[in-house]
GROMACS .gro file of C-alpha atoms in nm:
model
  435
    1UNK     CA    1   0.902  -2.613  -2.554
    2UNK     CA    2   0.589  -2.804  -2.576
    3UNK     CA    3   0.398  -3.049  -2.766
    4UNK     CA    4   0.203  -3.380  -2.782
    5UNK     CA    5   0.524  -3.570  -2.843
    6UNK     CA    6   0.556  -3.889  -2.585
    7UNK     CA    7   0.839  -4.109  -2.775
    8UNK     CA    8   1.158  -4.253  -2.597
    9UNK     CA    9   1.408  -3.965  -2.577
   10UNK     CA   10   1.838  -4.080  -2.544
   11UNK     CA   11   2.011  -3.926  -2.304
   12UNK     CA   12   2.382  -3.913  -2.303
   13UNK     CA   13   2.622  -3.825  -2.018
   14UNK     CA   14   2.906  -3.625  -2.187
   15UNK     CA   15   3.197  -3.521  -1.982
   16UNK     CA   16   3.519  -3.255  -2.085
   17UNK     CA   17   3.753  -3.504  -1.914
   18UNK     CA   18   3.858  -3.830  -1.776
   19UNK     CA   19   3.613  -3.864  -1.489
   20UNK     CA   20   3.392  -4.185  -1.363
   21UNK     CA   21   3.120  -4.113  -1.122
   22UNK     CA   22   2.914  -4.372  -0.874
   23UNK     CA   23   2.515  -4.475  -0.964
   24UNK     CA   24   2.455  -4.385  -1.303
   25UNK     CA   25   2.187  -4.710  -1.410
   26UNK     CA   26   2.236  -4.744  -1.790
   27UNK     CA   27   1.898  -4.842  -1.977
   28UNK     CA   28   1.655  -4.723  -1.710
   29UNK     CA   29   1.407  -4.470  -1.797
   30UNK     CA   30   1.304  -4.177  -1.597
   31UNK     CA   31   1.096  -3.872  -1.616
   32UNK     CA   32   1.227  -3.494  -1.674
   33UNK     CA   33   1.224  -3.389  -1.332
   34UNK     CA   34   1.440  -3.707  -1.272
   35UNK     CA   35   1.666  -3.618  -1.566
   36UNK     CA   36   1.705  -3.210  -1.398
   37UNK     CA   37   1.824  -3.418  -1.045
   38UNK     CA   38   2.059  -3.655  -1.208
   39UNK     CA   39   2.200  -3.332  -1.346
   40UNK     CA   40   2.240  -3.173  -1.050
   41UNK     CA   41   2.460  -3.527  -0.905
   42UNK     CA   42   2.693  -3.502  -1.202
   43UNK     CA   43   2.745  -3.146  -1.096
   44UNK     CA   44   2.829  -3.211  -0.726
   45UNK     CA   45   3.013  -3.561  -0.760
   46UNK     CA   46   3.212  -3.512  -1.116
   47UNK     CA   47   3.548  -3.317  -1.069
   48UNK     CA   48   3.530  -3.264  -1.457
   49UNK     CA   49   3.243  -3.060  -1.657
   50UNK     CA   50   2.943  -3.284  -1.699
   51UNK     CA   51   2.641  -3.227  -1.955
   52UNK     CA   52   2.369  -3.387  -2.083
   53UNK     CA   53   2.259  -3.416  -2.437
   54UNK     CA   54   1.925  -3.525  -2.569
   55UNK     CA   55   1.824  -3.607  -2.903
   56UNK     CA   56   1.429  -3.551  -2.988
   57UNK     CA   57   1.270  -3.545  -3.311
   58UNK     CA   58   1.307  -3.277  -3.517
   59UNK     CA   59   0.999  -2.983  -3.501
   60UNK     CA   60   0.835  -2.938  -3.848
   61UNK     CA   61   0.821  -2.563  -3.790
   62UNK     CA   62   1.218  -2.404  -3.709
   63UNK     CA   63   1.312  -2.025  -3.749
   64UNK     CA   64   1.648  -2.143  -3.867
   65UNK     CA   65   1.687  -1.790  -3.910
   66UNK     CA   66   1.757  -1.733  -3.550
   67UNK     CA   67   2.095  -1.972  -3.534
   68UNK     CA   68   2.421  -1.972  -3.694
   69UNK     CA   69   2.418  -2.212  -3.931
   70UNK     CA   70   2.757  -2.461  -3.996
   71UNK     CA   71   2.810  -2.667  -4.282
   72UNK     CA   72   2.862  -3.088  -4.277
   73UNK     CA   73   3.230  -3.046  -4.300
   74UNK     CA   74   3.247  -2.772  -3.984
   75UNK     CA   75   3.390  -2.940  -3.684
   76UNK     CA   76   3.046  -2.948  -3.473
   77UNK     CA   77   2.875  -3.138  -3.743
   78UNK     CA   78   3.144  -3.350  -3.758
   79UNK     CA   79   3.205  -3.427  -3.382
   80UNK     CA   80   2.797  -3.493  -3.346
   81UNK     CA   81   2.771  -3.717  -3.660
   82UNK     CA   82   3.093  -3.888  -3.528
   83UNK     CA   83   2.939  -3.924  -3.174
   84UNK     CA   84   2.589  -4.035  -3.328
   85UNK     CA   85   2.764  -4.302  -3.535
   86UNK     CA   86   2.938  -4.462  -3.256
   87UNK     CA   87   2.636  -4.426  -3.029
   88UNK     CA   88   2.397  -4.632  -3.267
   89UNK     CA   89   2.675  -4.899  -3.299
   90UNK     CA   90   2.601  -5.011  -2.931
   91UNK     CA   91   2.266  -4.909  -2.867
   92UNK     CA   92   1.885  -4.983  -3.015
   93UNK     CA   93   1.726  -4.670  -2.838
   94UNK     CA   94   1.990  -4.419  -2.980
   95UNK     CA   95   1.950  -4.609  -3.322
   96UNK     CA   96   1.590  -4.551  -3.351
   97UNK     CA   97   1.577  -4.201  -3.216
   98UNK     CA   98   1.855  -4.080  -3.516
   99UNK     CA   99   1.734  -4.265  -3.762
  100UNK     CA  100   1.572  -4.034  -3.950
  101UNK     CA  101   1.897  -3.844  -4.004
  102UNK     CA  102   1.680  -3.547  -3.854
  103UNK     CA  103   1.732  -3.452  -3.500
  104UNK     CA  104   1.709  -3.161  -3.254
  105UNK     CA  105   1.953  -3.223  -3.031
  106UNK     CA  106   1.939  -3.058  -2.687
  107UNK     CA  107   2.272  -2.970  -2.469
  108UNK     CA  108   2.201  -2.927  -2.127
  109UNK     CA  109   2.530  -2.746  -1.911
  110UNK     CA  110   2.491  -2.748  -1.528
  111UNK     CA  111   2.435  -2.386  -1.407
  112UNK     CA  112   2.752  -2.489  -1.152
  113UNK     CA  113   2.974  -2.470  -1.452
  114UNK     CA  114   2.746  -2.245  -1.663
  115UNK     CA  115   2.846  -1.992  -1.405
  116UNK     CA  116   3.211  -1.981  -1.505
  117UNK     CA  117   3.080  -1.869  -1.849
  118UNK     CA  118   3.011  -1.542  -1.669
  119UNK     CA  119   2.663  -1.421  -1.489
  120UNK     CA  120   2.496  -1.209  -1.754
  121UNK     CA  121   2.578  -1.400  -2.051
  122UNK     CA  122   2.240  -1.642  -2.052
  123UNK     CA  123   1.939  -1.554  -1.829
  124UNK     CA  124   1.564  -1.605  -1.899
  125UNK     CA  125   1.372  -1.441  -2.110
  126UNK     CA  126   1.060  -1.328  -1.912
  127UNK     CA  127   0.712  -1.456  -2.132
  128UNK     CA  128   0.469  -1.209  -2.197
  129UNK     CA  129   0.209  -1.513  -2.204
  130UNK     CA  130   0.261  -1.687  -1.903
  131UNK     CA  131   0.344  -1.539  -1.590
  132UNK     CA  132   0.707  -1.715  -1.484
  133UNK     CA  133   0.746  -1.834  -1.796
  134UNK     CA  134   1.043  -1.839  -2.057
  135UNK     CA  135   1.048  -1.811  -2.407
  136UNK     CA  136   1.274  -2.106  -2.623
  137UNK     CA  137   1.447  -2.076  -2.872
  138UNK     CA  138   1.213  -2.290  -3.061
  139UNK     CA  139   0.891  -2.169  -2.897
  140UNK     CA  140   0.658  -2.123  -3.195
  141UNK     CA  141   0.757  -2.482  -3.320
  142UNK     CA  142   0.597  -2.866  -3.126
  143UNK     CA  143   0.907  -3.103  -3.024
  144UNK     CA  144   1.036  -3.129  -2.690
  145UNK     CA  145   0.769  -3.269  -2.476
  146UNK     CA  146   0.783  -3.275  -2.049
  147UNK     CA  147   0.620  -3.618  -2.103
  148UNK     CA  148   0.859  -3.762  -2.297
  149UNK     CA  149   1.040  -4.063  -2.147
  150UNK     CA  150   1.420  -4.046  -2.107
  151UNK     CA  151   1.667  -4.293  -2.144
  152UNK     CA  152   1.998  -4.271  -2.044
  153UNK     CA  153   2.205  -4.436  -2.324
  154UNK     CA  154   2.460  -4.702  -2.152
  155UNK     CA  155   2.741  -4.796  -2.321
  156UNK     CA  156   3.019  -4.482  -2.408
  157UNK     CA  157   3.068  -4.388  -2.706
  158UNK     CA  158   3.435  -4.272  -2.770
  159UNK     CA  159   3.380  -3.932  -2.943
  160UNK     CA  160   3.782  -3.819  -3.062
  161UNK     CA  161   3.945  -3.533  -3.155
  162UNK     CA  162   3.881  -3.368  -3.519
  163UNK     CA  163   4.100  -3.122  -3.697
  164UNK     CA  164   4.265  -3.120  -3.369
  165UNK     CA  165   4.019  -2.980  -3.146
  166UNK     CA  166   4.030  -3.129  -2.831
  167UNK     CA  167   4.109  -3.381  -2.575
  168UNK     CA  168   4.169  -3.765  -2.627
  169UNK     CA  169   3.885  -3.982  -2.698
  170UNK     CA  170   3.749  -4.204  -2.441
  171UNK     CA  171   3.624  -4.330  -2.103
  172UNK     CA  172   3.724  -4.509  -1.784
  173UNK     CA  173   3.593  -4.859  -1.768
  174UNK     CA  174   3.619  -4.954  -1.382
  175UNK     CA  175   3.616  -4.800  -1.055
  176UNK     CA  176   3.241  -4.646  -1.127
  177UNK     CA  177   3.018  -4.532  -1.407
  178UNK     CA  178   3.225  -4.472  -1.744
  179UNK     CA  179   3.129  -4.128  -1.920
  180UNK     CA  180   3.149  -4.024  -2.282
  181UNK     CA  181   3.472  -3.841  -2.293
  182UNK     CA  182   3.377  -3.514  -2.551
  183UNK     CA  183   3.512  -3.164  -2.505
  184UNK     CA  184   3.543  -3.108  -2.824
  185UNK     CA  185   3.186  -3.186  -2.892
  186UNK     CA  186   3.084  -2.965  -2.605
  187UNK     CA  187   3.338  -2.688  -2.646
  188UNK     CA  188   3.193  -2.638  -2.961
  189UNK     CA  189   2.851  -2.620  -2.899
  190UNK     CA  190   2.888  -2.383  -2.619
  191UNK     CA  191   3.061  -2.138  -2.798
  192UNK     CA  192   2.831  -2.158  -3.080
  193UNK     CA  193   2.533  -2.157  -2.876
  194UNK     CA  194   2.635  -1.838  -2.641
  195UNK     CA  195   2.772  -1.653  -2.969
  196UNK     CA  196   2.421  -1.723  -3.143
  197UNK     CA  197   2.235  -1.567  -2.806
  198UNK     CA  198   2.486  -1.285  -2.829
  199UNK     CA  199   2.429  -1.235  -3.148
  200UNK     CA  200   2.057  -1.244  -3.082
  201UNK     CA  201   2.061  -0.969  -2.860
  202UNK     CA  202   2.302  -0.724  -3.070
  203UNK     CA  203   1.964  -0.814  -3.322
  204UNK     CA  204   1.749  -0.671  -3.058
  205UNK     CA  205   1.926  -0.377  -2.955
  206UNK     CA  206   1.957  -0.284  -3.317
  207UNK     CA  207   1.616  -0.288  -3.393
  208UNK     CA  208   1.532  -0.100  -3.078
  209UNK     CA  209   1.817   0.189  -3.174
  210UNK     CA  210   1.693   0.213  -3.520
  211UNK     CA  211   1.347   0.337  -3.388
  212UNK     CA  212   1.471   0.551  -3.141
  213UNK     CA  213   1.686   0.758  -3.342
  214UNK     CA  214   1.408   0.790  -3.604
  215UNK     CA  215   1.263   0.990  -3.365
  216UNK     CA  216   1.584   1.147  -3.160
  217UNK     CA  217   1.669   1.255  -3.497
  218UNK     CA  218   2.081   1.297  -3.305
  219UNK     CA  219   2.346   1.263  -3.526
  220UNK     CA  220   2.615   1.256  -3.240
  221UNK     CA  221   2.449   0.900  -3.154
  222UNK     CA  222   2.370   0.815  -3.496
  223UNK     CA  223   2.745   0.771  -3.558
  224UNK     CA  224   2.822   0.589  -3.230
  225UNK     CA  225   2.489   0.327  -3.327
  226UNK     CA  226   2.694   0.321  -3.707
  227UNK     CA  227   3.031   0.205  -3.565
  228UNK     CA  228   2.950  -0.011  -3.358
  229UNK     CA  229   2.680  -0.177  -3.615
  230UNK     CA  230   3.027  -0.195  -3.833
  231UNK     CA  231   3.193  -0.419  -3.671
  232UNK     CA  232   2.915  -0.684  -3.739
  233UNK     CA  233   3.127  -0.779  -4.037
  234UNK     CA  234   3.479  -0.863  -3.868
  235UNK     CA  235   3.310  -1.036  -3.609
  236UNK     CA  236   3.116  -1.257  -3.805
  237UNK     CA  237   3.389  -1.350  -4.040
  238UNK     CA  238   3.638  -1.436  -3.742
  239UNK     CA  239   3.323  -1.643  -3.580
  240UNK     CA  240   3.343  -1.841  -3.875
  241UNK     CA  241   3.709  -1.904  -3.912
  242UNK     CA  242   3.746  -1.979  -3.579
  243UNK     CA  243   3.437  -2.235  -3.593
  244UNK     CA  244   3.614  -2.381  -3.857
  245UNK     CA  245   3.940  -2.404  -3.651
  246UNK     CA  246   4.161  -2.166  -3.843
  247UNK     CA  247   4.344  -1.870  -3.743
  248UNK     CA  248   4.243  -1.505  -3.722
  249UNK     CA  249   4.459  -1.263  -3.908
  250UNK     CA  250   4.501  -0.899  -3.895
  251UNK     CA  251   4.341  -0.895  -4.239
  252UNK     CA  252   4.006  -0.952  -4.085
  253UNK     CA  253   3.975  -0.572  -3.918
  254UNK     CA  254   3.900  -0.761  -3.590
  255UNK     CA  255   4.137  -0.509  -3.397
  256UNK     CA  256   3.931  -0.219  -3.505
  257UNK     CA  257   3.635  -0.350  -3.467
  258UNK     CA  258   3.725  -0.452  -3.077
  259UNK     CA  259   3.887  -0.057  -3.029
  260UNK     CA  260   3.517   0.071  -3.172
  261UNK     CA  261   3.342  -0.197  -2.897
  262UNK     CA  262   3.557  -0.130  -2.608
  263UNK     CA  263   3.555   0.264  -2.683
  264UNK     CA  264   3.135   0.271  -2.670
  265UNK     CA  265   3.192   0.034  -2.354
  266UNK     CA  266   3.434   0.320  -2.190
  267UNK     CA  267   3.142   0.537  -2.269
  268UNK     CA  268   2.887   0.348  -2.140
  269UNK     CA  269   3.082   0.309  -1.812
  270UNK     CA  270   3.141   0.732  -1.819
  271UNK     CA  271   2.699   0.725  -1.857
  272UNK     CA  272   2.667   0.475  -1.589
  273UNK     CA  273   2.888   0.664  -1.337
  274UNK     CA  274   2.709   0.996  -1.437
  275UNK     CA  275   2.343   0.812  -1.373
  276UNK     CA  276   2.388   0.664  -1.019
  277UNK     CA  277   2.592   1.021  -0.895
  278UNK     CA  278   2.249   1.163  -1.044
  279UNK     CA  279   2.017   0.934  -0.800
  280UNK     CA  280   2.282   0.919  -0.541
  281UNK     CA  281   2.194   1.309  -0.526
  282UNK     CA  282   1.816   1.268  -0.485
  283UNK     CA  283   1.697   1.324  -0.155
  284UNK     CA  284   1.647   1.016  -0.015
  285UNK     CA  285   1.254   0.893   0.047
  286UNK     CA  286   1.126   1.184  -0.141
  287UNK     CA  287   0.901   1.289  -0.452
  288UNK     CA  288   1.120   1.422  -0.750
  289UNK     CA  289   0.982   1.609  -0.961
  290UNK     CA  290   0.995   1.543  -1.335
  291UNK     CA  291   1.191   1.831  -1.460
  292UNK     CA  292   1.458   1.732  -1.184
  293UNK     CA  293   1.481   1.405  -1.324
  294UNK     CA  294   1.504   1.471  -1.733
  295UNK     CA  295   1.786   1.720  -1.635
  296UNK     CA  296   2.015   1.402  -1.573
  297UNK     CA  297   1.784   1.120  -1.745
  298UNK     CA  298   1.696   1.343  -2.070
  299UNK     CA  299   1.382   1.133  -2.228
  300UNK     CA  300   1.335   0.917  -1.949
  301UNK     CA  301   0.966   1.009  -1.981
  302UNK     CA  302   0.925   0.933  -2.312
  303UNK     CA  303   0.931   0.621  -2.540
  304UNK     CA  304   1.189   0.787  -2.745
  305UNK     CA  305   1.489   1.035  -2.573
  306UNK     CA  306   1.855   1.035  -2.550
  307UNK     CA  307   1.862   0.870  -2.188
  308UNK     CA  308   1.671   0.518  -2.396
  309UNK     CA  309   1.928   0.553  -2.629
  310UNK     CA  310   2.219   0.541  -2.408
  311UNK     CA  311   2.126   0.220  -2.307
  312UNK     CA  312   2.041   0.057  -2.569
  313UNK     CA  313   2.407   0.168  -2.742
  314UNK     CA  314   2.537   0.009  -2.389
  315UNK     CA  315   2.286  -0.280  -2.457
  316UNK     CA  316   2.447  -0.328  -2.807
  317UNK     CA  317   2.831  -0.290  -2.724
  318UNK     CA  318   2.808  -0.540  -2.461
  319UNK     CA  319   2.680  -0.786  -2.671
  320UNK     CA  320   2.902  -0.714  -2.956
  321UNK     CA  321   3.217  -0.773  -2.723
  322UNK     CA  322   3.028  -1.072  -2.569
  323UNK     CA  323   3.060  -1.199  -2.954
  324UNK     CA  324   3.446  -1.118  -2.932
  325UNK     CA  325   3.471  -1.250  -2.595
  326UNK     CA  326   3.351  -1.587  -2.686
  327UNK     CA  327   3.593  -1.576  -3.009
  328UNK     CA  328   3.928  -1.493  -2.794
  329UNK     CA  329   3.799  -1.790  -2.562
  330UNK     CA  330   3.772  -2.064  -2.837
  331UNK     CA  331   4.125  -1.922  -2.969
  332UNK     CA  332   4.282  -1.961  -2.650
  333UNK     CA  333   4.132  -2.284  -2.623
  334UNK     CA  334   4.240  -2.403  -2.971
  335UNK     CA  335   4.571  -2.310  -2.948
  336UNK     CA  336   4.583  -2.596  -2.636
  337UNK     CA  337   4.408  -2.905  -2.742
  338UNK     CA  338   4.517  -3.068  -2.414
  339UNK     CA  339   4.225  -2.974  -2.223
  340UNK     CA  340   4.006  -2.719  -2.448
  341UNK     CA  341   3.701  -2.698  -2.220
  342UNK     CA  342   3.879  -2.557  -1.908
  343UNK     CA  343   4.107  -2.318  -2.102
  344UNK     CA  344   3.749  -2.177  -2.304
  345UNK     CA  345   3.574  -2.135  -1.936
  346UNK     CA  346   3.908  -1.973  -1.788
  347UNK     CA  347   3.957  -1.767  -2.098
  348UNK     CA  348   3.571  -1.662  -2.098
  349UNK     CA  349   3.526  -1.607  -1.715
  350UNK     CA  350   3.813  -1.355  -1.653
  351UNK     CA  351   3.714  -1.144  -1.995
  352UNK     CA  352   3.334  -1.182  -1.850
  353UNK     CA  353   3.356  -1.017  -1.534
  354UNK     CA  354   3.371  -0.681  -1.632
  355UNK     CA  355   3.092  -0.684  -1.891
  356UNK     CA  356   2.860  -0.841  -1.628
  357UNK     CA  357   2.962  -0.558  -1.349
  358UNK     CA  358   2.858  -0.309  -1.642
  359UNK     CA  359   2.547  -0.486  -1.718
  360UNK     CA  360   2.436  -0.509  -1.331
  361UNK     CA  361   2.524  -0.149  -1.301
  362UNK     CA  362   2.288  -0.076  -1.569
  363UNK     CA  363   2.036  -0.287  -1.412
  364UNK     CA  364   2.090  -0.129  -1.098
  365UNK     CA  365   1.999   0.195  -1.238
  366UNK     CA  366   1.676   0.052  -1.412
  367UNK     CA  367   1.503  -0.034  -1.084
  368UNK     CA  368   1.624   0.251  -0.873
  369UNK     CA  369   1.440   0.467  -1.102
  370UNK     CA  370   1.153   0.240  -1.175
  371UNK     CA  371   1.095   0.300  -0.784
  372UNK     CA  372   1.085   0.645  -0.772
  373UNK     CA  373   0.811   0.858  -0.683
  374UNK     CA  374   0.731   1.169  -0.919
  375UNK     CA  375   0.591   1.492  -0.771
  376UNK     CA  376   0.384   1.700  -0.891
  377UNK     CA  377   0.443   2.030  -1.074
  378UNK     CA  378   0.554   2.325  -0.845
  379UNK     CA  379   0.425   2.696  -0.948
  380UNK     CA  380   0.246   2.954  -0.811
  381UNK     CA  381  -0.085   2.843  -1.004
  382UNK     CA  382  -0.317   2.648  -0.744
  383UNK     CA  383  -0.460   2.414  -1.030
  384UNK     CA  384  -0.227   2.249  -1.377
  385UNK     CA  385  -0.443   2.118  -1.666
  386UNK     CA  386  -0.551   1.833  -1.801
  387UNK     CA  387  -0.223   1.831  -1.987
  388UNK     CA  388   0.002   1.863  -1.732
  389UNK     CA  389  -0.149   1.628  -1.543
  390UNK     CA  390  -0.198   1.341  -1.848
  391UNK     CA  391   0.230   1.383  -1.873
  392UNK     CA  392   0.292   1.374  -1.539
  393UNK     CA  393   0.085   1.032  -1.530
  394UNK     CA  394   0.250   0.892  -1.819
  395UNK     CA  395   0.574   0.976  -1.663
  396UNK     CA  396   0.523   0.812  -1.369
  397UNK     CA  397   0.369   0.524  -1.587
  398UNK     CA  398   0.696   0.459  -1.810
  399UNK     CA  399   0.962   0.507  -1.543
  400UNK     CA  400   0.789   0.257  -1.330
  401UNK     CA  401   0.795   0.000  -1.663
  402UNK     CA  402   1.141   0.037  -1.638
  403UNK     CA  403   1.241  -0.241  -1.399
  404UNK     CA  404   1.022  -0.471  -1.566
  405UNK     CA  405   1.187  -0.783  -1.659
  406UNK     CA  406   1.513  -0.592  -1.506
  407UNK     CA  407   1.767  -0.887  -1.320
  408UNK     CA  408   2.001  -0.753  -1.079
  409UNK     CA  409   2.286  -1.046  -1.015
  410UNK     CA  410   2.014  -1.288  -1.063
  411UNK     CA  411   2.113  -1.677  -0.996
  412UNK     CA  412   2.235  -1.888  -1.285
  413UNK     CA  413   2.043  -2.164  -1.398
  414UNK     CA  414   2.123  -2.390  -1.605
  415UNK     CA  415   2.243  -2.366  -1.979
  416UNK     CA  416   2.037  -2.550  -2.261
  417UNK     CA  417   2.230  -2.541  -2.642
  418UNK     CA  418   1.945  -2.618  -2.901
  419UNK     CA  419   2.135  -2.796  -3.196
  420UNK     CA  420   1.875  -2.899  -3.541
  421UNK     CA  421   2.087  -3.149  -3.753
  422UNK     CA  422   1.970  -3.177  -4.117
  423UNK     CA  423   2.000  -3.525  -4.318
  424UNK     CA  424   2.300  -3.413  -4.521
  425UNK     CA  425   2.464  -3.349  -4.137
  426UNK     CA  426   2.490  -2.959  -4.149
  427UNK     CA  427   2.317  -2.802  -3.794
  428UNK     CA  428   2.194  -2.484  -3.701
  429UNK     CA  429   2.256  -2.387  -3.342
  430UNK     CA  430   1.989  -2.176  -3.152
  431UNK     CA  431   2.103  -1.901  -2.908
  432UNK     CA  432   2.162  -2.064  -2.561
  433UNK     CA  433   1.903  -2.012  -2.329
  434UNK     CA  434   1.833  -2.066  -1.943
  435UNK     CA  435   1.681  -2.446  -1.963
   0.00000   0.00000   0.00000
């Protein structure tokens, strides 16, 4: 984000376990690009999870629309006002920067441990304004500023268990520098954070279906975009029973939504398999002509077509089960309060991998067609008209726009969980995005 904003910004060292690391100078400010290096230290020296968390003043414009909302009483309100109210007890900067009761507080998670999260779950989203940029989840709104000047806060601030959530309040006093001792805190806001960017793009790929079926006019996919856009419901009702640290029940229709997810994911995989046997068969350096091509890629000239549909049915499954995903991880998680923040990456890394191999393979086939080269019309007639030849441009023009924006196994960065907390202490988390 970006804005005219130049106050003194906290920064607190949060860690998932009992750790102490060497060098961390309590009290002394430093810029963002310092902040982004002290980051990467934790990473390497800390043999627990380390993350940062920054609180900045709260933009006057939000699309509060675009998190999932949790009330005062839900145990990530409760763990951040229970953090915050330790944290002003022992120091001024922290004091000031809360008092308002209005914050937007900012979660950073190295990419070394955002990686056990899995590899597609959080990557950029490429700006149409600025070439390299990325779009925030707060981008239309003024707040976090790169001028701002950080301060890391000193003294720990003991941030326990609540509803039984997590691991044992605390920090080590000696032997090095003493971190905040929070995996509850942090459990919770990663989960919400990557369900809310799941979430976001099951929004996307809905809207996107929606307008390509107008068109397709295919009933056969109709019903597969219906089921799957059915199991919004159970998903959202376990997300918040889970977020509120209760227990799923077979009353919720969770198990049928999950069969409807992982049977459009089987198909998606069959689609897959079908596309790269297609362009495994092309000859290899040469033109294809565009006929060749619709044969196994039906619509892949067109803004509409069955081919665009595939994928964005693929597009919505996978983030549907990415929801679920994230729910079986905080479960498992939950159900050992010993050490929640490893079990939740375990849990969420070995139920990742196949959703990211699916994704890559999708991506795959994106840019091998993007790069192909269309040929022109075969026939006995020595000239084609105006017609013909307007299509065959167009063609060549939308299968090329295909790769745009397309990321095969692209590196993870590192995680940022937007979090706006209200006066009355009920937050709205944004969708996690690359930071």
């Amino acid at each position: 984000m970006s804005g005219d904003h130049k106050g003194i910004v906290p920064v607190w060292t949060l860690a998932t376990g009992d750790v102490r690391v060497p060098g961390l100078t309590a009290g002394e400010s430093m810029t963002a690009e310092r902040l982004a290096e002290l980051r990467g230290v934790l990473a390497v020296l800390a043999d627990e999870p380390i993350v940062t968390l920054e609180a900045h003043p709260l933009p006057d414009k939000i699309d509060r629309g675009r998190g999932i909302p949790l009330e005062a009483a839900s145990p990530l309100a409760q763990h951040l006002s229970q953090f915050i109210t330790q944290s002003t007890r022992s120091s001024l900067t922290a004091a000031r920067a809360t008092a308002s009761g209005e914050s937007l507080y900012r979660m950073v998670v190295p990419a070394k441990v955002a990686a056990q999260f899995g590899q597609g779950i959080v990557r950029p989203m490429a700006s149409k304004v600025a070439t390299g940029g990325i779009h925030s989840a707060l981008m239309n709104s003024t707040g976090i500023a790169a001028n701002a000047t950080f301060v890391p806060v000193g003294k720990a601030a003991a941030a326990g268990a609540v509803g039984g959530a997590g691991a044992t309040a605390g920090a080590a006093v000696a032997g090095g520098t003493a971190l905040t001792v929070a995996a509850p805190l942090v459990l919770m806001a990663v989960a919400v954070g990557v369900s809310a960017h799941a979430d976001h793009k099951r929004q996307q790929a809905i809207e996107h279906i929606t307008e390509l079926l107008e068109q397709l006019q295919e009933d056969k996919l109709d019903d597969e975009h219906s089921e799957l856009d059915g199991c919004r419901g159970a998903i959202d009702k376990a997300t918040a029973i889970l977020l509120d640290q209760g227990k799923l029940g077979v009353s919720l229709g969770l198990d049928s939504a999950v069969h409807a997810i992982d049977t459009a994911l089987s198909k998606a995989g069959r689609r897959l398999a079908r596309w790269q046997s297609a362009l495994d068969g092309l000859p290899e350096g040469e033109a294809v002509e565009l006929g060749t091509l619709t044969k196994s890629f039906p619509g892949v000239d067109d803004h509409g077509g069955t081919f665009r549909t595939h994928l964005e049915l693929a597009s919505l499954a996978i983030a549907l089960k990415r929801r679920v995903v994230v729910l079986q991880a905080v479960d498992h998680a939950q159900s050992d309060p010993g050490n929640p923040f490893e079990n939740f990456t375990r849990a969420l890394k070995r139920d990742q991998q196949g959703l990211d191999e699916l994704e890559s393979g999708i991506a795959g086939v994106l840019v091998r067609l993007s790069a192909l080269e269309l040929a022109s019309p075969t026939g006995l007639r020595p000239v084609f008209t105006t017609g013909e030849v307007e299509r065959l441009m167009r063609a060549a023009y939308r299968i090329r726009k295909l790769g745009d924006g397309v990321r095969v196994n692209s590196r993870t960065t590192d995680v940022a969980i937007e979090i706006a907390r209200s006066k009355d202490g009920s937050v709205v988390v944004f969708p996690a995005l690359a930071a």
